[in-house]
mmCIF file of C-alpha atoms in Angstrom:
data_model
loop_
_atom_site.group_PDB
_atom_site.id
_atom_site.type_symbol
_atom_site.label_atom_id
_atom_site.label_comp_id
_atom_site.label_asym_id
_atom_site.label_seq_id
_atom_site.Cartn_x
_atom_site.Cartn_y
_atom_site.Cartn_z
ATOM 1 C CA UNK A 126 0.000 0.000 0.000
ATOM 2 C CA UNK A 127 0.997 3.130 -0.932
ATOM 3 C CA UNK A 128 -0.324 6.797 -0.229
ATOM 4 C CA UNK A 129 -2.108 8.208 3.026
ATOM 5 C CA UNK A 130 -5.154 8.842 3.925
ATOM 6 C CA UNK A 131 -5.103 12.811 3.171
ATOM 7 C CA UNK A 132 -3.382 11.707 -0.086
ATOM 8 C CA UNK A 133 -4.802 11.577 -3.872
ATOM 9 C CA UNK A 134 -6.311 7.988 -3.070
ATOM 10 C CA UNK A 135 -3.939 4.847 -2.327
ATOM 11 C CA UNK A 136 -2.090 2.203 -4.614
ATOM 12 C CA UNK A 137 -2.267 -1.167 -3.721
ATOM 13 C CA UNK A 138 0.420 -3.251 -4.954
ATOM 14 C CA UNK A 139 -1.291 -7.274 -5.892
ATOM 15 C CA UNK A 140 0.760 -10.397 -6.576
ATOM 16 C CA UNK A 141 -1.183 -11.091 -9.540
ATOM 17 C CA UNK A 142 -4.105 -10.335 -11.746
ATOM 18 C CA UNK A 143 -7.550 -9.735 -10.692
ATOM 19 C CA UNK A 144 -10.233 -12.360 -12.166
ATOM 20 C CA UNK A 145 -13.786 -11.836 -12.396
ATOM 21 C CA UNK A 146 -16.127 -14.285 -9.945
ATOM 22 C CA UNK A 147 -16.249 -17.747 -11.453
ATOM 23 C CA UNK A 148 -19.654 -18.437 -10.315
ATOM 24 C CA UNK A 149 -23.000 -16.131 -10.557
ATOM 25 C CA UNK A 150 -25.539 -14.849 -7.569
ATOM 26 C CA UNK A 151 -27.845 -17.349 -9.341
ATOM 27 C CA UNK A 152 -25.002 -20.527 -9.467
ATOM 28 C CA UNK A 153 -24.041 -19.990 -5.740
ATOM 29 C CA UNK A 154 -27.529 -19.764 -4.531
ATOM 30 C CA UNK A 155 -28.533 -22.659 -6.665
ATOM 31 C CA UNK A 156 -25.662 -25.093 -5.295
ATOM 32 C CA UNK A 157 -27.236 -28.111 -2.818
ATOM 33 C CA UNK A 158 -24.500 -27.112 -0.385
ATOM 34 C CA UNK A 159 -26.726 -23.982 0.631
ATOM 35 C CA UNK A 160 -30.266 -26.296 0.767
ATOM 36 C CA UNK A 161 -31.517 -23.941 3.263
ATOM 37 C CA UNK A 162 -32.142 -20.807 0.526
ATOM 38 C CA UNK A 163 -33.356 -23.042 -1.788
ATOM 39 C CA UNK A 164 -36.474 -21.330 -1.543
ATOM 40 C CA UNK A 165 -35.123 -17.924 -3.017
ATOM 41 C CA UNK A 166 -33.378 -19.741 -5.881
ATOM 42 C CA UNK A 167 -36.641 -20.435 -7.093
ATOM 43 C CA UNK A 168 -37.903 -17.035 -6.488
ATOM 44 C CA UNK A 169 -34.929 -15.759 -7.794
ATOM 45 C CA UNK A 170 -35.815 -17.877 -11.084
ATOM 46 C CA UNK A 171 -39.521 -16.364 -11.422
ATOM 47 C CA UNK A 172 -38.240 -12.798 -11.395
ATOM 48 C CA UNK A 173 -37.003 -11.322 -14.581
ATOM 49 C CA UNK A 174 -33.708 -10.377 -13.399
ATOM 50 C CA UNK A 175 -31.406 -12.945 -14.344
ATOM 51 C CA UNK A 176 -29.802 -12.579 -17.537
ATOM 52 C CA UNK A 177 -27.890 -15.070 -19.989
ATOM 53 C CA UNK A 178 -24.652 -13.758 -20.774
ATOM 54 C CA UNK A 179 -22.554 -14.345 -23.408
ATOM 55 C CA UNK A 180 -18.880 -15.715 -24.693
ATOM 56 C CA UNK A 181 -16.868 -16.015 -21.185
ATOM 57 C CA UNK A 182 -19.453 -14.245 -19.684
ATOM 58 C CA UNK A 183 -22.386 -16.778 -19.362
ATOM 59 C CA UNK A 184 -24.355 -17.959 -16.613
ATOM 60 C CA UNK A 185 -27.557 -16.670 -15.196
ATOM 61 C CA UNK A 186 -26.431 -12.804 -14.420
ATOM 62 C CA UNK A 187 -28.188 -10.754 -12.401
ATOM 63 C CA UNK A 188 -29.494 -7.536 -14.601
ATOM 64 C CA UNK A 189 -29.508 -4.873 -11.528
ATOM 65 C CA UNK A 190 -26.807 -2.533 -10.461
ATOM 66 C CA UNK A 191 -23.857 -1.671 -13.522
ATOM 67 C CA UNK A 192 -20.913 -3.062 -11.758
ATOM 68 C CA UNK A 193 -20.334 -6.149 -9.333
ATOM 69 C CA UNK A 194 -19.871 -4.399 -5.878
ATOM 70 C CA UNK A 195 -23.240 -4.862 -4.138
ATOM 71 C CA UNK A 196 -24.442 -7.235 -1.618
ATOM 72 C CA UNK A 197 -27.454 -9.692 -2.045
ATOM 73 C CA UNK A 198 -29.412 -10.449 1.077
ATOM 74 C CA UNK A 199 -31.052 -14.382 1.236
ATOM 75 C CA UNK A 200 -33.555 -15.045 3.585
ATOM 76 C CA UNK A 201 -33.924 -18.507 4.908
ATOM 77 C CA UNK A 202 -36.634 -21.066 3.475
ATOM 78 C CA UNK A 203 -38.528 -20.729 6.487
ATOM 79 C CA UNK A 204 -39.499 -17.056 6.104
ATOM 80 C CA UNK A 205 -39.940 -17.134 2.571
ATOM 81 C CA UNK A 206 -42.251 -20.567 2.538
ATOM 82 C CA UNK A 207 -44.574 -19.031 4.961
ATOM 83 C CA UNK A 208 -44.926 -16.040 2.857
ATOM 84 C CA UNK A 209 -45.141 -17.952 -0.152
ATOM 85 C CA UNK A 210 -48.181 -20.097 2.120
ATOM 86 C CA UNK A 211 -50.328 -17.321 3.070
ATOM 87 C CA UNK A 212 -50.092 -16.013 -0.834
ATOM 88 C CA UNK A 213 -48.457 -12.375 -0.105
ATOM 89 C CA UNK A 214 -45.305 -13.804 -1.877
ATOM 90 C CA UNK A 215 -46.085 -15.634 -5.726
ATOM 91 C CA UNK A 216 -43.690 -17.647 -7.271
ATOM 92 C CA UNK A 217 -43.796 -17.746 -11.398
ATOM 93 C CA UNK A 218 -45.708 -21.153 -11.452
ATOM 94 C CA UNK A 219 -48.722 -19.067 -9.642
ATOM 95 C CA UNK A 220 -48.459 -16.586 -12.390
ATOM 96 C CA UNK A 221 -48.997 -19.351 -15.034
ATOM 97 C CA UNK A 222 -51.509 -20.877 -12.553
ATOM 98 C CA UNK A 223 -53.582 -17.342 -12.920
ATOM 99 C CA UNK A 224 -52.731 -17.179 -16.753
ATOM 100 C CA UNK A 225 -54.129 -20.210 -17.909
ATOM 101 C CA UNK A 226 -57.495 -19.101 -14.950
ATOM 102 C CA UNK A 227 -58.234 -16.268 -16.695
ATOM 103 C CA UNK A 228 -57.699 -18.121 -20.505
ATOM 104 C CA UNK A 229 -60.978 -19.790 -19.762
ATOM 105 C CA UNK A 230 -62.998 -16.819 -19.776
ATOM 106 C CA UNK A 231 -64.645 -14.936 -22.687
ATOM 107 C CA UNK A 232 -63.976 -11.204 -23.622
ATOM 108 C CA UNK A 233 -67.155 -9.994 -21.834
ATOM 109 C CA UNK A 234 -66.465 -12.321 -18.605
ATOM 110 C CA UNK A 235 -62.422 -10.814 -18.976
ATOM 111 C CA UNK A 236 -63.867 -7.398 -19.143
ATOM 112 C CA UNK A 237 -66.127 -7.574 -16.484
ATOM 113 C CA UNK A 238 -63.207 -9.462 -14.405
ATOM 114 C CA UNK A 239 -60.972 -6.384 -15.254
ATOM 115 C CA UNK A 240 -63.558 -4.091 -14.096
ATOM 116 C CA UNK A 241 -63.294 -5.646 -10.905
ATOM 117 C CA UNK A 242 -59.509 -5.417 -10.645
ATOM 118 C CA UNK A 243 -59.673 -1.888 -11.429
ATOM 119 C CA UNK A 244 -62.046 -1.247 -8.570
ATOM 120 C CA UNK A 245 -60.009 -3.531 -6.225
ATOM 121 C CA UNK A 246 -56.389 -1.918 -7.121
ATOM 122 C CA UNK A 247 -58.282 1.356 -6.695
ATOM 123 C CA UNK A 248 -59.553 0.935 -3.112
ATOM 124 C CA UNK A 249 -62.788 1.529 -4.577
ATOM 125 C CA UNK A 250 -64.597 -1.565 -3.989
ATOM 126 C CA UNK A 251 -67.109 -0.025 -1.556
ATOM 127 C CA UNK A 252 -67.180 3.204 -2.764
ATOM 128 C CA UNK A 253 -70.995 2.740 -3.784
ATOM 129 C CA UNK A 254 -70.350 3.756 -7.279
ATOM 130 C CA UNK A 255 -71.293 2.204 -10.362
ATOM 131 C CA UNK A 256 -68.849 0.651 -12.510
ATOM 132 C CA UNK A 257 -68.728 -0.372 -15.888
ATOM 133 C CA UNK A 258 -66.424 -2.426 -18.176
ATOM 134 C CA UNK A 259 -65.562 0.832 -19.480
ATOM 135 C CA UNK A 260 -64.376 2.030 -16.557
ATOM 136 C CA UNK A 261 -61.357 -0.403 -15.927
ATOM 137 C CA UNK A 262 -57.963 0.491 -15.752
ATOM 138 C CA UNK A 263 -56.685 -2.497 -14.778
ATOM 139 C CA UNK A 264 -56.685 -5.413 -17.888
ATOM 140 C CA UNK A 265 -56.119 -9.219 -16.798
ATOM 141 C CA UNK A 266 -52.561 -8.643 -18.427
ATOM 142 C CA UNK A 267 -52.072 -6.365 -16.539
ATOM 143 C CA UNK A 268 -52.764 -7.292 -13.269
ATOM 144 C CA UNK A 269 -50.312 -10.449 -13.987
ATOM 145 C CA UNK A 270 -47.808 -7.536 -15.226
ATOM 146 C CA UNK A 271 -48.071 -6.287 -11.887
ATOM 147 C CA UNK A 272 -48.024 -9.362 -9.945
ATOM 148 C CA UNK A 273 -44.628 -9.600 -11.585
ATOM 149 C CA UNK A 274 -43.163 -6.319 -10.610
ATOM 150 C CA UNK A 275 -44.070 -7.378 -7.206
ATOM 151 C CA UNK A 276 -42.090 -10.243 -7.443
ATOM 152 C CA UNK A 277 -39.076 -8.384 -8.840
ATOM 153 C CA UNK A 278 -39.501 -5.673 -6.199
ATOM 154 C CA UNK A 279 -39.355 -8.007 -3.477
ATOM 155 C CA UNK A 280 -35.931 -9.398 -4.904
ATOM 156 C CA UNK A 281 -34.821 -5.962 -6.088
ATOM 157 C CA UNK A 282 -35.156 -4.840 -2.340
ATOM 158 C CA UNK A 283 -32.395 -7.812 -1.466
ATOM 159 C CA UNK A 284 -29.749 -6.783 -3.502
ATOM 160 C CA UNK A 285 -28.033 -3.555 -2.050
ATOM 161 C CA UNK A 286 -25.233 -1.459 -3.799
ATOM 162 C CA UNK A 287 -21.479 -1.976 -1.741
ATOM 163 C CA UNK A 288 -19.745 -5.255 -1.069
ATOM 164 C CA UNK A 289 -20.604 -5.440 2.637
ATOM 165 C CA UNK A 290 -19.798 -8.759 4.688
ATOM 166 C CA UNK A 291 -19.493 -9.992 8.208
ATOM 167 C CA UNK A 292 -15.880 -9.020 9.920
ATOM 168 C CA UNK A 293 -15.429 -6.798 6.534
ATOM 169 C CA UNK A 294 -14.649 -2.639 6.900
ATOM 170 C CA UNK A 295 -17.379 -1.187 5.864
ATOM 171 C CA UNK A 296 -19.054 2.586 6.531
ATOM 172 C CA UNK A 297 -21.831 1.214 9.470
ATOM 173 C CA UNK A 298 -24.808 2.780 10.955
ATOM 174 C CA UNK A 299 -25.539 4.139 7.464
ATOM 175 C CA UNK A 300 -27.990 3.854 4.594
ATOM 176 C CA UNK A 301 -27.308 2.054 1.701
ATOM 177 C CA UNK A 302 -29.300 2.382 -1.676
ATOM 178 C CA UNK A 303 -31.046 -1.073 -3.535
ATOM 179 C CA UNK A 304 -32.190 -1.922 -6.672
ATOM 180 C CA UNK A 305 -35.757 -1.222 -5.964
ATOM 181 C CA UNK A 306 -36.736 1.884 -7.168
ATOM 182 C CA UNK A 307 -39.882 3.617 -5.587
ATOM 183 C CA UNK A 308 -40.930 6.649 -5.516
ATOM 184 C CA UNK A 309 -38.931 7.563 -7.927
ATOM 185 C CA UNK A 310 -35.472 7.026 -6.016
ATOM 186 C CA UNK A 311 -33.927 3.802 -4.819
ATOM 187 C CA UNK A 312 -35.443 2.659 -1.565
ATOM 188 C CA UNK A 313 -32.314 2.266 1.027
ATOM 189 C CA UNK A 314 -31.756 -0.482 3.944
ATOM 190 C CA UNK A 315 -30.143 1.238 7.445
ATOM 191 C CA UNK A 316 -27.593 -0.970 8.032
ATOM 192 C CA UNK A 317 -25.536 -1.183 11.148
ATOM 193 C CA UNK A 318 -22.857 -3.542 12.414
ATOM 194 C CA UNK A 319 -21.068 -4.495 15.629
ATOM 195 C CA UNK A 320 -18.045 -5.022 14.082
ATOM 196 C CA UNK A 321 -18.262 -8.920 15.031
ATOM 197 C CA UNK A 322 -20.703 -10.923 13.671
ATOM 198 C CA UNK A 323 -23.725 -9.202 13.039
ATOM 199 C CA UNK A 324 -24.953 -7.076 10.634
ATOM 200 C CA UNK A 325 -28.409 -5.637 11.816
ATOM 201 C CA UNK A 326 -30.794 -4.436 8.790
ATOM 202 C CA UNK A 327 -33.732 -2.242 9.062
ATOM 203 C CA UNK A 328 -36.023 -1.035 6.904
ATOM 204 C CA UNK A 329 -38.942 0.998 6.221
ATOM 205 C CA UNK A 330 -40.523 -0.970 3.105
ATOM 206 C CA UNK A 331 -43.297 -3.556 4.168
ATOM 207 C CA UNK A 332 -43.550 -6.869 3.304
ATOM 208 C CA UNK A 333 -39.919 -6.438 1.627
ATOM 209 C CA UNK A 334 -36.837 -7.764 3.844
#
């Protein structure tokens, strides 16, 4: 190492060349030796984030952040079945579960079924109003469109920008941005550390972490 801290940054001198990672988010989660996330390798799977790549670059790559210094967050099977249980988390088999529901329907009985999304994703269900087909906002494509997003979201909101680990030097009792944008801006996890072996995360996103 060379350079100080009040210096013009610091030079570090390595005993060889730096590789990229030989494995993907996607192939590490996916390995049997870590069984217990198996649950968000599948969710990870019905998201549209992974990517193939191409050449030397192939493998199931995560389309998020620009560069490879971020941190992904996997919650155990245990949280993630339950949520997946009580239906507030889907999983892209219930998505083609819905699909093929709604395929059964005419126009008029998809219409009228939109209609009713519309007032549902609108809070308006008991708004004593009268409602037409014409009214809807909401299509049956694009309620499964949103279902979708949701699913991303929830994934989005795991993977944080920095390369933070347990033990590691790393700015604590700080936020750090995600890849879930709402509102417009990237929704950010507090993250604080004891300098051992915990990392503490808190958030202000529901349903998310």
């Amino acid at each position: 190492q060379r350079g100080t801290a009040d210096g013009n940054g610091r030079t570090y001198i390595i005993p060889e060349p730096l590789y990229n990672a030989s494995q993907t988010v996607a192939e590490v989660i996916e390995n049997p030796e870590y069984d217990k996330f198996s649950t968000f390798a599948k969710l990870l799977s019905s998201t549209t984030l992974p990517s193939t790549g191409s050449g030397n670059f192939g493998g199931k790559n995560l389309s998020t952040f620009n560069n490879y210094n971020y941190t992904v967050y996997v919650p155990s099977n245990a949280e993630l079945d339950e949520m997946i249980a009580n239906k507030s988390l889907l999983l892209a088999d219930d998505l083609t579960d819905l699909d093929n529901y709604y395929k059964q329907f005419s126009d008029d009985q998809k219409a009228d079924l939109g209609m009713r999304l519309s007032k549902l994703m609108r809070g308006a269900e008991d708004d004593g109003k009268d409602y037409t087909a014409e009214d809807s906002v909401y299509q049956i494509e694009d309620y499964l469109d949103q279902l979708q997003a949701e699913m991303d979201n929830f994934v989005k909101y795991h993977i944080q920008d920095n390369s933070l680990f347990i033990g590691g030097d790393f700015e604590t009792n700080t936020n750090y941005e995600t890849s879930y944008m709402q509102d417009k801006t990237f929704a950010k996890l507090h993250i604080e550390s004891d300098g051992g072996n915990n990392i503490v995360i808190k958030t202000k996103v529901k349903n998310c972490i």
